[in-house]
XYZ file of C-alpha atoms in Angstrom:
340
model
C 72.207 155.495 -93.402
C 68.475 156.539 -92.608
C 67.373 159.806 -93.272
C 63.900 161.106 -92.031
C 63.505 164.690 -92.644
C 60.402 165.627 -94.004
C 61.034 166.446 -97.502
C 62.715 164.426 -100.822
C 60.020 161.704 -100.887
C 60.970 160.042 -104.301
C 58.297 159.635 -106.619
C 58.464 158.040 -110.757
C 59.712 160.606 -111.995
C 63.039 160.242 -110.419
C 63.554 156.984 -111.350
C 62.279 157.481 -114.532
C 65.533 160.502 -114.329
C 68.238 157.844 -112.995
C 66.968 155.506 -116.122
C 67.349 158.339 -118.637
C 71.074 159.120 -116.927
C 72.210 155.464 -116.886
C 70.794 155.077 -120.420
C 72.622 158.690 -121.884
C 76.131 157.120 -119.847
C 75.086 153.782 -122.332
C 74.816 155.437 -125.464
C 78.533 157.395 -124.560
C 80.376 154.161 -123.835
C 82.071 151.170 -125.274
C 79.715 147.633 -125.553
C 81.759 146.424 -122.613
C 80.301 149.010 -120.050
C 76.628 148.159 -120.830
C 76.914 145.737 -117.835
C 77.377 148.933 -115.836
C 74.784 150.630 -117.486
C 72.502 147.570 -116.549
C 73.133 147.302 -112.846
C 72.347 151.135 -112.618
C 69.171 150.530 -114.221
C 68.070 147.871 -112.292
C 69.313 150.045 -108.804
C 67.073 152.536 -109.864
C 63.392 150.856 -108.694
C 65.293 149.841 -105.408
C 67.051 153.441 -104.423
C 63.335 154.960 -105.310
C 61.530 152.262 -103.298
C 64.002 152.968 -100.343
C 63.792 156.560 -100.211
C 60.592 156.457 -100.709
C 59.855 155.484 -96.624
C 62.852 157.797 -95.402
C 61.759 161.001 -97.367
C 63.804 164.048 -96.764
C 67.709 162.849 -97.060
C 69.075 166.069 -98.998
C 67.831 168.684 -96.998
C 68.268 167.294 -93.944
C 72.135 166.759 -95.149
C 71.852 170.581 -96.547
C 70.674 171.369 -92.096
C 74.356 170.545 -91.678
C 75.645 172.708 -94.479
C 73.879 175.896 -92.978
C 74.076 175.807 -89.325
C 76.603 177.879 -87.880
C 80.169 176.286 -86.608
C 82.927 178.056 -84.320
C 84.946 175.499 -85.231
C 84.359 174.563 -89.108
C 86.355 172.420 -90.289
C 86.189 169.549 -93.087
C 85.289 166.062 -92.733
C 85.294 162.723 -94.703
C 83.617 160.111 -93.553
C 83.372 156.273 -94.331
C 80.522 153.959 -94.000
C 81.299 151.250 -96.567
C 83.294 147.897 -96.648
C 84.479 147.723 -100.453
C 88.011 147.983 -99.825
C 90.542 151.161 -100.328
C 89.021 151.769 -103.836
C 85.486 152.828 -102.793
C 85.155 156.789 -102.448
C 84.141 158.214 -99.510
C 80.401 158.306 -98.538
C 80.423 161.833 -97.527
C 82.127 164.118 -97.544
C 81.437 167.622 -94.996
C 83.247 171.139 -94.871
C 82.612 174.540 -93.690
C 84.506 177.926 -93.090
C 82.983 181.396 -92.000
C 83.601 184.092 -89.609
C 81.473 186.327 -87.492
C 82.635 189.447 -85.178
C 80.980 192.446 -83.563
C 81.261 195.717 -85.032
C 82.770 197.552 -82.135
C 81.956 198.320 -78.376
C 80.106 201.218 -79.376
C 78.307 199.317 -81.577
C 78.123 196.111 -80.530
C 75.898 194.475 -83.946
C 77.022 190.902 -84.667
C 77.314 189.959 -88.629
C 78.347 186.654 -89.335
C 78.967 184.180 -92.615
C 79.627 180.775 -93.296
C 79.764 178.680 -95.923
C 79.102 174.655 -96.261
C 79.856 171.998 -98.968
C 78.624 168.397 -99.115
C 79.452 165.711 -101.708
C 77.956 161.867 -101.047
C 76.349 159.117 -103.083
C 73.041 159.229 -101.597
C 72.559 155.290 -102.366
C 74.993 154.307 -99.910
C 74.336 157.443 -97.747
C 70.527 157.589 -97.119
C 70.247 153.109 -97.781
C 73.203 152.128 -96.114
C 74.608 150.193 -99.216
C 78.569 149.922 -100.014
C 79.955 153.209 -101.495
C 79.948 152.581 -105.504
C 83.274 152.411 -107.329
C 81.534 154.617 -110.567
C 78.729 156.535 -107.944
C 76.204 159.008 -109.165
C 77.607 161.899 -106.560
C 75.364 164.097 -105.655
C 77.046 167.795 -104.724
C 75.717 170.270 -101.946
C 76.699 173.922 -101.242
C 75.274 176.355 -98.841
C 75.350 179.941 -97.221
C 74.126 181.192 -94.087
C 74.218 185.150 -92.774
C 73.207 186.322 -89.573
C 72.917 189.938 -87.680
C 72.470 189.898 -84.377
C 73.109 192.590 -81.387
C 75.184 191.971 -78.214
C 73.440 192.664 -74.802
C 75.552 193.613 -71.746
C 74.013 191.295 -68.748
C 76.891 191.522 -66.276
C 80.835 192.056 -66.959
C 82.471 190.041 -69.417
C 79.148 188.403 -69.616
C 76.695 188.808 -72.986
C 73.641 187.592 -74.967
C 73.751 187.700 -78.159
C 70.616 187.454 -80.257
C 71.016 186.386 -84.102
C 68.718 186.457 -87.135
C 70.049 183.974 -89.717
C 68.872 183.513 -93.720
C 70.431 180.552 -95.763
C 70.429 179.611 -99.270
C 71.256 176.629 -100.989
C 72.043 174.314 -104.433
C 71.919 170.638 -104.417
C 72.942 168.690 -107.987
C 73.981 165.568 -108.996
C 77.374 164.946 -110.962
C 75.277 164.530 -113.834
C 73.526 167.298 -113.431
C 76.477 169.514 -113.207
C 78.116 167.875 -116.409
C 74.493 168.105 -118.046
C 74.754 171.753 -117.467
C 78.114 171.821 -118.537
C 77.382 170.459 -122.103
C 74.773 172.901 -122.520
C 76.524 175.971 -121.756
C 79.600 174.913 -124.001
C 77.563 172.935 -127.106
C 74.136 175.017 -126.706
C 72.211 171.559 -126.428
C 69.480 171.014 -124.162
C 70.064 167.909 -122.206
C 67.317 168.326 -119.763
C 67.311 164.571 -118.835
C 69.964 165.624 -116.718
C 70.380 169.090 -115.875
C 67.072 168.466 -114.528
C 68.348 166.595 -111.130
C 68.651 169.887 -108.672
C 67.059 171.242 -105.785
C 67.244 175.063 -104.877
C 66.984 175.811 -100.994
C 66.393 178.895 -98.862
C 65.720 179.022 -95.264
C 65.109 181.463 -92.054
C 66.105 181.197 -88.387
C 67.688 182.364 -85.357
C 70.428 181.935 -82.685
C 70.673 182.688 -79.409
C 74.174 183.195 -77.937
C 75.277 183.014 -74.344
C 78.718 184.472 -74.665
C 81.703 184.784 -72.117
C 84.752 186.694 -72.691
C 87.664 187.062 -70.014
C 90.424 188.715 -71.770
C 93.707 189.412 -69.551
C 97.556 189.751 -70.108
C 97.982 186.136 -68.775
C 95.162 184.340 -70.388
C 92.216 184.592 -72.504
C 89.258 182.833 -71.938
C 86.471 182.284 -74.535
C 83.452 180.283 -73.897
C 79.807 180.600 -76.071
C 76.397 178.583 -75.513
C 74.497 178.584 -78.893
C 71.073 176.777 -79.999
C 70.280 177.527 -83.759
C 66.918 176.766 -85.303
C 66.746 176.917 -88.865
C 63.446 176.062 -91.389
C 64.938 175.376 -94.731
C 61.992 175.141 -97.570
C 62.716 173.868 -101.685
C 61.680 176.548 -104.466
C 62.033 177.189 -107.939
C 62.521 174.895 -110.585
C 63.220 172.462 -107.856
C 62.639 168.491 -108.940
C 59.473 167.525 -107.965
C 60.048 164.469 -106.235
C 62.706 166.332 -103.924
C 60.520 169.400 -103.045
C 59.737 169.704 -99.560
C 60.712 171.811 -96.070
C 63.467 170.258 -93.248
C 64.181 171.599 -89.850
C 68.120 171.806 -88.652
C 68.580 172.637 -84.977
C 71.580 172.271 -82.991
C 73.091 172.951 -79.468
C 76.921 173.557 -79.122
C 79.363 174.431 -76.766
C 82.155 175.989 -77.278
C 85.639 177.219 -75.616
C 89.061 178.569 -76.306
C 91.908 179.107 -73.988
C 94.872 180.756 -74.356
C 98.430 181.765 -72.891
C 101.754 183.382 -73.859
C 104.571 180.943 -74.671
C 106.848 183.332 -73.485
C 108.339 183.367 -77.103
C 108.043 186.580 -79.392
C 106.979 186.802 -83.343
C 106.381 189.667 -85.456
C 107.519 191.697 -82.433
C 104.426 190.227 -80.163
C 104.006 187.237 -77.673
C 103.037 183.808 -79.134
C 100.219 181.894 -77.684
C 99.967 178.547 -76.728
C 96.240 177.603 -77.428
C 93.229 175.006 -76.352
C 90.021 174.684 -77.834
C 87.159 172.292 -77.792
C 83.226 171.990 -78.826
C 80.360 169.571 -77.982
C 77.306 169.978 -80.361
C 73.897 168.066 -79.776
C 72.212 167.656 -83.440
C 68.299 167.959 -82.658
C 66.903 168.294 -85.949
C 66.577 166.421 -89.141
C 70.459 166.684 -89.954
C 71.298 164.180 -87.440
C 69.413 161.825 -89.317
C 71.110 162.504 -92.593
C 75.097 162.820 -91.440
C 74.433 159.651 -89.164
C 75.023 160.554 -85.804
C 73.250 162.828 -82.755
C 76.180 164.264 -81.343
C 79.903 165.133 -82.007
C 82.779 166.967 -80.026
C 86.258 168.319 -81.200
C 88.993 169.163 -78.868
C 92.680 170.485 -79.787
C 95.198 172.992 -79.648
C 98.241 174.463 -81.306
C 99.749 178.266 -81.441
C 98.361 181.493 -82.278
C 100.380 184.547 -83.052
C 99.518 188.268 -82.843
C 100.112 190.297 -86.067
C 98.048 193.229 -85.242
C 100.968 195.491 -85.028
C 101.374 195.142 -88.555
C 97.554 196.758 -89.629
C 96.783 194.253 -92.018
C 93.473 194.424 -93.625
C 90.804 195.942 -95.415
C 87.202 197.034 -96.124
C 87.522 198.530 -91.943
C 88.562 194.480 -90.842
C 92.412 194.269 -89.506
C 93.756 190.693 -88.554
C 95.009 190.832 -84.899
C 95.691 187.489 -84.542
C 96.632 184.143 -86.772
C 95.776 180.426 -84.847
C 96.745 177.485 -86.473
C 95.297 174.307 -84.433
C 94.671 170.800 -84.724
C 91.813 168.612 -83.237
C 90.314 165.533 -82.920
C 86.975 164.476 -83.475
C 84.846 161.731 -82.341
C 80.946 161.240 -82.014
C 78.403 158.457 -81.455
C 78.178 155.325 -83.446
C 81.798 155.371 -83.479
C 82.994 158.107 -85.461
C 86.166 159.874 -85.529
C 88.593 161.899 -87.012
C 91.424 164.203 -87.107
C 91.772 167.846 -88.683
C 93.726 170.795 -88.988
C 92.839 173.866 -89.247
C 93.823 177.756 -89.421
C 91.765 180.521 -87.768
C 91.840 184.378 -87.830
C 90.741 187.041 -85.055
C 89.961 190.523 -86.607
């Protein structure tokens, strides 16, 4: 795939850092996987030259990792054609939570947390997956605060404040590091291949809540804007700023079974999202929108005061969707979510 954020424009030195990688993998293996070492050489020029015009691939992946998701969930996704023992060419998850304190005080925290892992050759150029891939690894954080506003009954606005961090390192790198912590060496051929991420935003919330005895309804409106921005000891040829913006819907409904558990009703429950990706992430993961839709059960537990730190679990869903977007892509997850 294409990625055009505005960051990650690959320069010498990065090749020059995939050469000194594919020649340290030479010097640790047997005559007979110099071939190997070869072709990764030679891949080097051409991965530079290509991501050289489509500048910005990691961060605008790392827009995905930090913006905000109702629904998290994980997803793998295929792009190449060599057969069932190619890997993956990405791989997406996030989990998080957000609630408001109380009625009486009616501040929104939130928290979520997102994982990547891809080979950016076949990712960002749109080449087959590699058997023996140079992975690169993403993980990200996002907080918000925000405060809910009262416009009419059961109807709210919810302005949020978000801040996001991030850590983006190839396999090598990560083993590079390894190796130094355990043998005190300095291998800084590869534990130089990171990037270190932070980033600023906001949300603004449209929220509807319709809570009654025979149903629950659920719906939120949300656009996020997020600037993410490289610091620190950040490679060079990777340093640079990306946007991630996104507008989702989202609903839940829900109804008693008529069945009992842990001495409450169990809920039969439906939930879907559409989100419209309008920044540079869209770009990166490969398509501009994507919708989930499901359902399953959800039982109540809060008789039971389970809990801590002033947070008690009323309520246990477990629910599966499906999920589909444009250029053909689909999926199917399962997932478990909490109520406090």
């Amino acid at each position: 795939m294409s990625a055009k954020s505005r960051c990650c424009t690959t320069s010498a030195r990065l090749g020059r850092w995939l050469t000194l990688v594919s020649i340290g993998l030479g010097t640790l293996q047997p005559a007979a996987a110099q071939r190997q070492v070869a072709d990764a050489t030679n891949r080097a020029d051409q991965l530079r030259a290509t991501l050289a015009a489509k500048p910005g691939g990691v961060l605008g992946l790392m827009g995905y990792n930090v913006t905000p998701d109702g629904s998290a969930n994980a997803l793998q996704i295929d792009r190449n054609s060599g057969g069932e023992d190619t890997s993956p060419t990405l791989q997406l998850s996030q989990f998080g939570f957000g609630f408001t304190v109380s009625e009486s005080l009616p501040i929104f925290l939130e928290t979520y947390v997102g994982a990547a892992r891809y080979d950016p050759r076949a990712l960002f150029t749109g080449e087959d997956v590699r058997r023996l891939p140079l992975r690169w690894n993403n993980v990200a954080a996002t907080i918000g605060i925000g405060y809910d506003i009262a416009l009419a009954e059961n109807l709210w606005l919810r302005p949020i404040i978000n801040f996001s961090a991030g850590y983006a390192a190839s396999d090598a790198s990560l083993f590079g590091a390894f190796v130094g912590y355990r043998r005190g060496v300095d291998i800084s051929a590869l534990t130089d291949g990171h990037m270190n991420i932070w980033g600023y935003g906001g949300s603004l919330v449209l929220a509807y809540y319709d809570y009654r005895p025979a149903r629950d309804i659920d719906v939120e409106l949300r656009y996020t804007h997020i600037e993410l921005q490289t610091f620190g000891d950040t490679i060079p040829a990777a340093a640079g700023s990306s946007t991630a913006q996104t507008l989702g819907l989202w609903a839940r409904y829900r109804w008693p079974t008529g069945r009992e558990a842990f001495g409450r009703s169990i809920r039969w429950v439906l939930d879907g999202t559409a989100t419209s990706y309008l920044g540079d992430q869209r770009d990166a993961i490969g398509f501009a929108w994507s919708a989930k839709i499901g359902g399953g059960i959800e039982f109540d537990v809060g008789r039971h005061e389970i809990g801590a730190m002033g947070l008690k679990l009323t309520r246990v869903r477990m629910i599966g969707r499906y999920f589909f977007g444009d250029n053909n892509v689909t999926g199917y997850s399962f997932g478990i979510g909490m109520s406090f």
